[in-house]
Coordinates of C-alpha atoms in Angstrom, one line a residue:
X1 CA -0.2 -0.1 -0.1
X2 CA 1.7 3.1 -0.6
X3 CA 2.3 6.2 1.7
X4 CA -0.3 8.6 2.9
X5 CA 2.1 10.4 4.6
X6 CA 5.3 11.3 4.6
X7 CA 7.3 12.6 8.2
X8 CA 10.4 14.8 8.3
X9 CA 12.8 13.5 10.6
X10 CA 15.9 16.3 11.2
X11 CA 18.7 15.1 12.1
X12 CA 22.4 15.7 12.8
X13 CA 24.6 13.6 14.6
X14 CA 21.3 11.5 15.7
X15 CA 23.2 8.0 15.4
X16 CA 22.1 7.2 19.2
X17 CA 17.9 7.9 18.8
X18 CA 17.2 7.7 14.8
X19 CA 16.9 3.7 14.7
X20 CA 13.9 4.4 17.2
X21 CA 12.7 7.0 15.7
X22 CA 12.4 5.8 12.3
X23 CA 11.1 2.5 13.9
X24 CA 8.0 4.1 15.7
X25 CA 7.1 5.3 12.7
X26 CA 7.1 1.7 10.7
X27 CA 4.6 1.2 13.4
X28 CA 2.2 2.9 12.4
X29 CA -1.0 1.9 11.5
X30 CA -0.9 3.8 8.5
X31 CA 2.1 3.5 5.5
X32 CA 4.4 6.6 5.6
X33 CA 6.8 8.2 3.7
X34 CA 10.2 8.8 5.9
X35 CA 12.5 11.4 4.7
X36 CA 15.4 12.5 6.4
X37 CA 16.6 15.6 6.3
X38 CA 20.3 15.6 7.2
X39 CA 22.6 19.0 8.5
X40 CA 25.7 17.3 8.4
X41 CA 26.4 15.0 10.4
X42 CA 29.9 13.1 10.8
X43 CA 28.6 9.3 13.1
X44 CA 26.2 6.8 11.1
X45 CA 23.6 8.7 11.2
X46 CA 23.8 9.2 7.1
X47 CA 23.7 5.1 7.0
X48 CA 21.1 4.2 8.9
X49 CA 18.9 7.1 7.2
X50 CA 20.5 5.1 3.6
X51 CA 19.5 2.2 5.0
X52 CA 15.6 2.4 6.8
X53 CA 14.1 6.2 4.5
X54 CA 12.7 6.6 1.7
X55 CA 14.4 9.6 1.2
X56 CA 17.6 11.9 2.3
X57 CA 18.5 15.3 2.0
X58 CA 21.4 16.8 2.7
X59 CA 22.2 19.9 3.6
X60 CA 25.1 22.0 4.8
X61 CA 25.6 22.7 8.8
X62 CA 26.2 26.4 8.3
X63 CA 22.9 26.9 6.1
X64 CA 21.0 24.9 8.4
X65 CA 17.2 26.4 9.6
X66 CA 14.4 24.5 11.4
X67 CA 12.2 26.1 9.4
X68 CA 14.7 25.5 6.6
X69 CA 15.3 22.2 7.2
X70 CA 11.5 20.9 7.4
X71 CA 11.1 23.0 3.7
X72 CA 13.3 20.7 2.2
X73 CA 12.1 17.6 3.4
X74 CA 8.6 18.5 2.6
X75 CA 9.7 19.3 -0.9
X76 CA 11.3 15.7 -1.5
X77 CA 7.9 14.8 0.0
X78 CA 6.1 12.5 -2.1
X79 CA 2.1 12.8 -0.4
X80 CA -0.8 14.8 0.8
X81 CA 0.4 15.5 4.1
X82 CA 3.4 16.3 5.8
X83 CA 4.9 16.1 9.3
X84 CA 7.6 16.4 11.6
X85 CA 9.3 14.5 14.0
X86 CA 12.1 15.1 16.2
X87 CA 15.2 12.8 15.2
X88 CA 15.0 12.6 19.7
X89 CA 12.2 11.2 19.9
X90 CA 9.7 8.1 19.2
X91 CA 5.8 8.2 18.4
X92 CA 4.5 6.6 21.5
X93 CA 1.3 5.1 20.0
X94 CA 0.8 2.6 16.9
X95 CA -1.9 5.0 15.9
X96 CA -0.9 8.3 16.1
X97 CA -0.8 8.9 12.4
X98 CA -4.0 8.1 12.4
X99 CA -5.6 9.9 14.5
X100 CA -3.7 13.4 13.3
X101 CA -5.4 11.9 9.5
X102 CA -8.8 11.7 11.3
X103 CA -8.6 15.8 12.5
X104 CA -7.0 17.1 9.0
X105 CA -9.7 14.8 7.4
X106 CA -12.1 17.1 9.5
X107 CA -10.8 20.3 8.5
X108 CA -7.9 20.7 10.4
X109 CA -4.8 22.5 8.4
X110 CA -2.5 21.2 11.3
X111 CA -2.6 19.0 13.8
X112 CA 0.2 18.2 17.4
X113 CA 0.1 16.8 20.9
X114 CA -0.3 19.1 23.9
X115 CA -1.1 17.7 27.8
X116 CA -2.4 21.4 28.0
X117 CA -4.1 24.4 26.9
X118 CA -3.7 28.2 26.9
X119 CA -4.2 29.1 30.0
X120 CA -1.9 26.4 31.1
X121 CA -5.0 24.4 32.2
X122 CA -4.6 19.7 31.6
X123 CA -5.6 18.9 28.2
X124 CA -7.9 16.4 28.7
X125 CA -9.9 16.1 25.2
X126 CA -8.8 17.9 21.1
X127 CA -8.5 21.3 21.3
X128 CA -9.7 23.1 18.3
X129 CA -7.4 26.3 18.3
X130 CA -8.9 29.1 15.7
X131 CA -7.2 31.8 14.5
X132 CA -8.8 34.1 17.7
X133 CA -7.5 30.9 20.1
X134 CA -4.2 31.6 19.2
X135 CA -4.5 35.3 18.8
X136 CA -5.1 35.4 23.2
X137 CA -2.3 32.8 23.4
X138 CA -0.2 34.1 21.7
X139 CA 3.0 31.9 22.8
X140 CA 1.0 28.3 23.3
X141 CA 0.2 26.1 20.5
X142 CA 1.6 23.7 17.1
X143 CA 5.3 21.9 17.8
X144 CA 7.2 20.8 15.3
X145 CA 8.4 17.9 18.0
X146 CA 5.9 16.0 16.1
X147 CA 3.0 17.2 14.0
X148 CA 1.1 16.7 11.4
X149 CA -0.6 19.5 8.4
X150 CA -1.7 19.2 4.8
X151 CA 0.8 19.5 2.5
X152 CA -1.2 22.0 0.5
X153 CA -1.4 24.4 3.3
X154 CA 2.9 24.4 3.7
X155 CA 3.0 24.7 0.1
X156 CA 1.2 28.2 0.7
X157 CA 2.9 29.0 3.4
X158 CA 6.4 27.4 4.1
X159 CA 8.3 27.5 6.8
X160 CA 10.0 30.7 7.9
X161 CA 13.7 29.8 6.8
X162 CA 15.3 32.5 8.4
X163 CA 13.9 32.2 11.8
X164 CA 16.5 30.5 14.6
X165 CA 14.2 28.7 16.7
X166 CA 10.3 28.6 17.1
X167 CA 9.5 28.5 13.0
X168 CA 6.2 25.7 14.5
X169 CA 4.5 28.7 16.1
X170 CA 5.3 31.3 13.9
X171 CA 3.5 29.3 11.0
X172 CA 0.6 28.4 13.0
X173 CA -0.2 31.9 12.9
X174 CA -0.1 32.2 9.5
X175 CA -1.7 28.7 8.8
X176 CA -4.7 29.1 10.2
X177 CA -5.0 33.3 9.4
X178 CA -7.6 32.8 6.4
X179 CA -10.0 30.7 8.5
X180 CA -8.5 27.7 9.5
X181 CA -7.7 26.4 12.5
X182 CA -5.0 23.5 14.2
X183 CA -5.7 21.2 16.6
X184 CA -3.8 20.5 19.6
X185 CA -4.7 16.3 21.0
X186 CA -3.3 15.1 24.2
X187 CA -3.1 11.6 22.8
X188 CA -0.6 12.9 20.3
X189 CA 1.9 14.3 23.1
X190 CA 5.2 12.7 22.8
X191 CA 8.5 13.6 25.0
X192 CA 10.1 16.4 25.3
X193 CA 12.8 15.3 27.6
X194 CA 15.2 15.1 24.6
X195 CA 15.5 19.4 24.8
X196 CA 17.2 18.8 28.4
X197 CA 19.0 15.8 27.1
X198 CA 22.5 17.6 26.4
X199 CA 22.2 19.4 29.9
X200 CA 20.9 22.7 31.6
X201 CA 22.6 25.1 30.5
X202 CA 21.8 23.8 27.0
X203 CA 18.6 24.1 27.6
X204 CA 18.7 27.2 29.6
X205 CA 20.2 28.6 26.1
X206 CA 17.7 26.9 23.6
X207 CA 15.0 28.2 25.9
X208 CA 16.6 31.4 26.0
X209 CA 16.8 31.8 22.3
X210 CA 13.1 30.4 21.8
X211 CA 11.7 33.3 23.6
X212 CA 13.4 36.1 22.5
X213 CA 12.5 34.8 18.4
X214 CA 9.0 34.7 19.0
X215 CA 9.3 37.7 20.8
X216 CA 11.0 39.6 17.3
X217 CA 8.3 38.3 15.9
X218 CA 5.4 39.3 18.9
X219 CA 6.8 41.0 21.1
X220 CA 6.2 39.9 25.1
X221 CA 4.9 41.1 27.9
X222 CA 7.0 42.2 30.8
X223 CA 8.1 39.3 33.3
X224 CA 9.0 41.2 36.4
X225 CA 10.2 39.1 39.5
X226 CA 6.9 38.9 41.1
X227 CA 5.5 38.3 38.4
X228 CA 8.4 34.8 37.7
X229 CA 8.3 34.4 41.7
X230 CA 4.6 33.4 41.7
X231 CA 4.6 30.8 38.9
X232 CA 7.5 29.5 40.9
X233 CA 4.8 28.8 43.5
X234 CA 1.6 28.1 41.5
X235 CA 0.6 24.8 40.4
X236 CA -0.2 26.0 36.8
X237 CA 2.0 28.9 36.1
X238 CA 0.5 31.6 34.4
X239 CA 3.2 32.2 31.4
X240 CA 3.1 29.8 28.2
X241 CA 7.0 29.6 28.5
X242 CA 6.9 28.3 32.1
X243 CA 6.7 24.4 32.0
X244 CA 3.2 22.8 34.1
X245 CA 6.3 20.7 36.3
X246 CA 5.9 20.2 39.4
X247 CA 6.3 23.7 41.3
X248 CA 9.7 24.4 42.9
X249 CA 10.8 21.9 40.6
X250 CA 14.5 22.2 38.6
X251 CA 12.8 22.3 35.0
X252 CA 10.0 25.0 36.5
X253 CA 13.4 27.4 37.8
X254 CA 15.5 26.7 34.6
X255 CA 12.1 27.6 32.6
X256 CA 11.5 30.9 34.6
X257 CA 15.0 32.2 34.7
X258 CA 15.1 31.9 30.4
X259 CA 11.9 33.7 30.4
X260 CA 13.1 36.6 32.7
X261 CA 16.7 36.3 31.5
X262 CA 15.3 36.7 27.4
X263 CA 13.5 39.7 28.4
X264 CA 16.3 41.3 30.7
X265 CA 18.5 40.9 27.2
X266 CA 16.2 42.1 25.1
X267 CA 15.3 45.2 27.1
X268 CA 19.3 46.2 27.6
X269 CA 19.4 44.9 23.5
X270 CA 22.3 42.5 24.7
X271 CA 20.8 39.7 22.5
X272 CA 20.8 39.6 18.7
X273 CA 17.4 40.0 16.9
X274 CA 16.4 36.1 14.9
X275 CA 17.5 37.1 11.4
X276 CA 13.5 37.7 9.3
X277 CA 13.5 38.0 5.8
X278 CA 10.8 40.2 4.1
X279 CA 7.8 38.7 5.6
X280 CA 3.9 39.5 6.0
X281 CA 3.1 37.7 9.4
X282 CA -0.4 38.0 10.2
X283 CA -1.9 39.5 13.5
X284 CA -4.2 35.9 14.5
X285 CA -7.0 36.9 15.0
X286 CA -7.0 39.6 12.6
X287 CA -7.3 40.4 9.4
X288 CA -4.0 42.4 9.1
X289 CA -0.4 41.7 8.5
X290 CA 3.0 43.0 10.2
X291 CA 6.0 43.0 7.5
X292 CA 8.8 42.3 9.1
X293 CA 12.5 43.2 7.8
X294 CA 15.7 41.4 8.1
X295 CA 17.0 42.7 12.1

């Protein structure tokens, strides 16, 4: 049976985890095409990809961006539905693709997993998020750790290959701006533990980079020390960048520090703004657009 979905896996020296990632895709109840986009691996990643993937796309390491790699993979894909999966995680259930296809067949432009809604309340059922919802919860939503989207939507709205991070959330604003919606389904949640696998310092820098990337497109509100302290002790933090993990925990603290540090550095002008090509960026919930040029 021919594949109905293409899953794009971005890799860089991912040999330790790539086999398990692809195996979880092969275990799906619907046939899937695997597209690996590698950015200069020097370990066994390329060998594994050649043996186990239908398509392998190579890009120079110095030209890598998260959005650019996804665009390259989506361009190489041959199916009407595409998706992304981190090379450091696995699909948690064999009907993951099937559930995603059901949401897309019902009219969603994209689908991903999630444990909480835009107000950090636990999700117990799929949530349909349109432009108005994303406009009210601008720093919550779509994630390319594991996601699916309609290829025709991607062709109309490719990922921004100039963003240094957070290409997934920025893309979702444009994808739903014409009246569409995305679905966040708790059944499709995958582990995000790989984000902390490189160590606490790397996790902190990654969080700051992601927050600053989104702030450049959608300015964040202030995050004073009083609010940071309140988020530290709350069961459910009010800030969307703060993890809903246990209060007083290490991950919660790292998120709070990164959120505060990103705002502090931005005010002092110490962090270079992410490079943006001129692109019309819709304001969620409105019919208007901002045009942001290179910074």
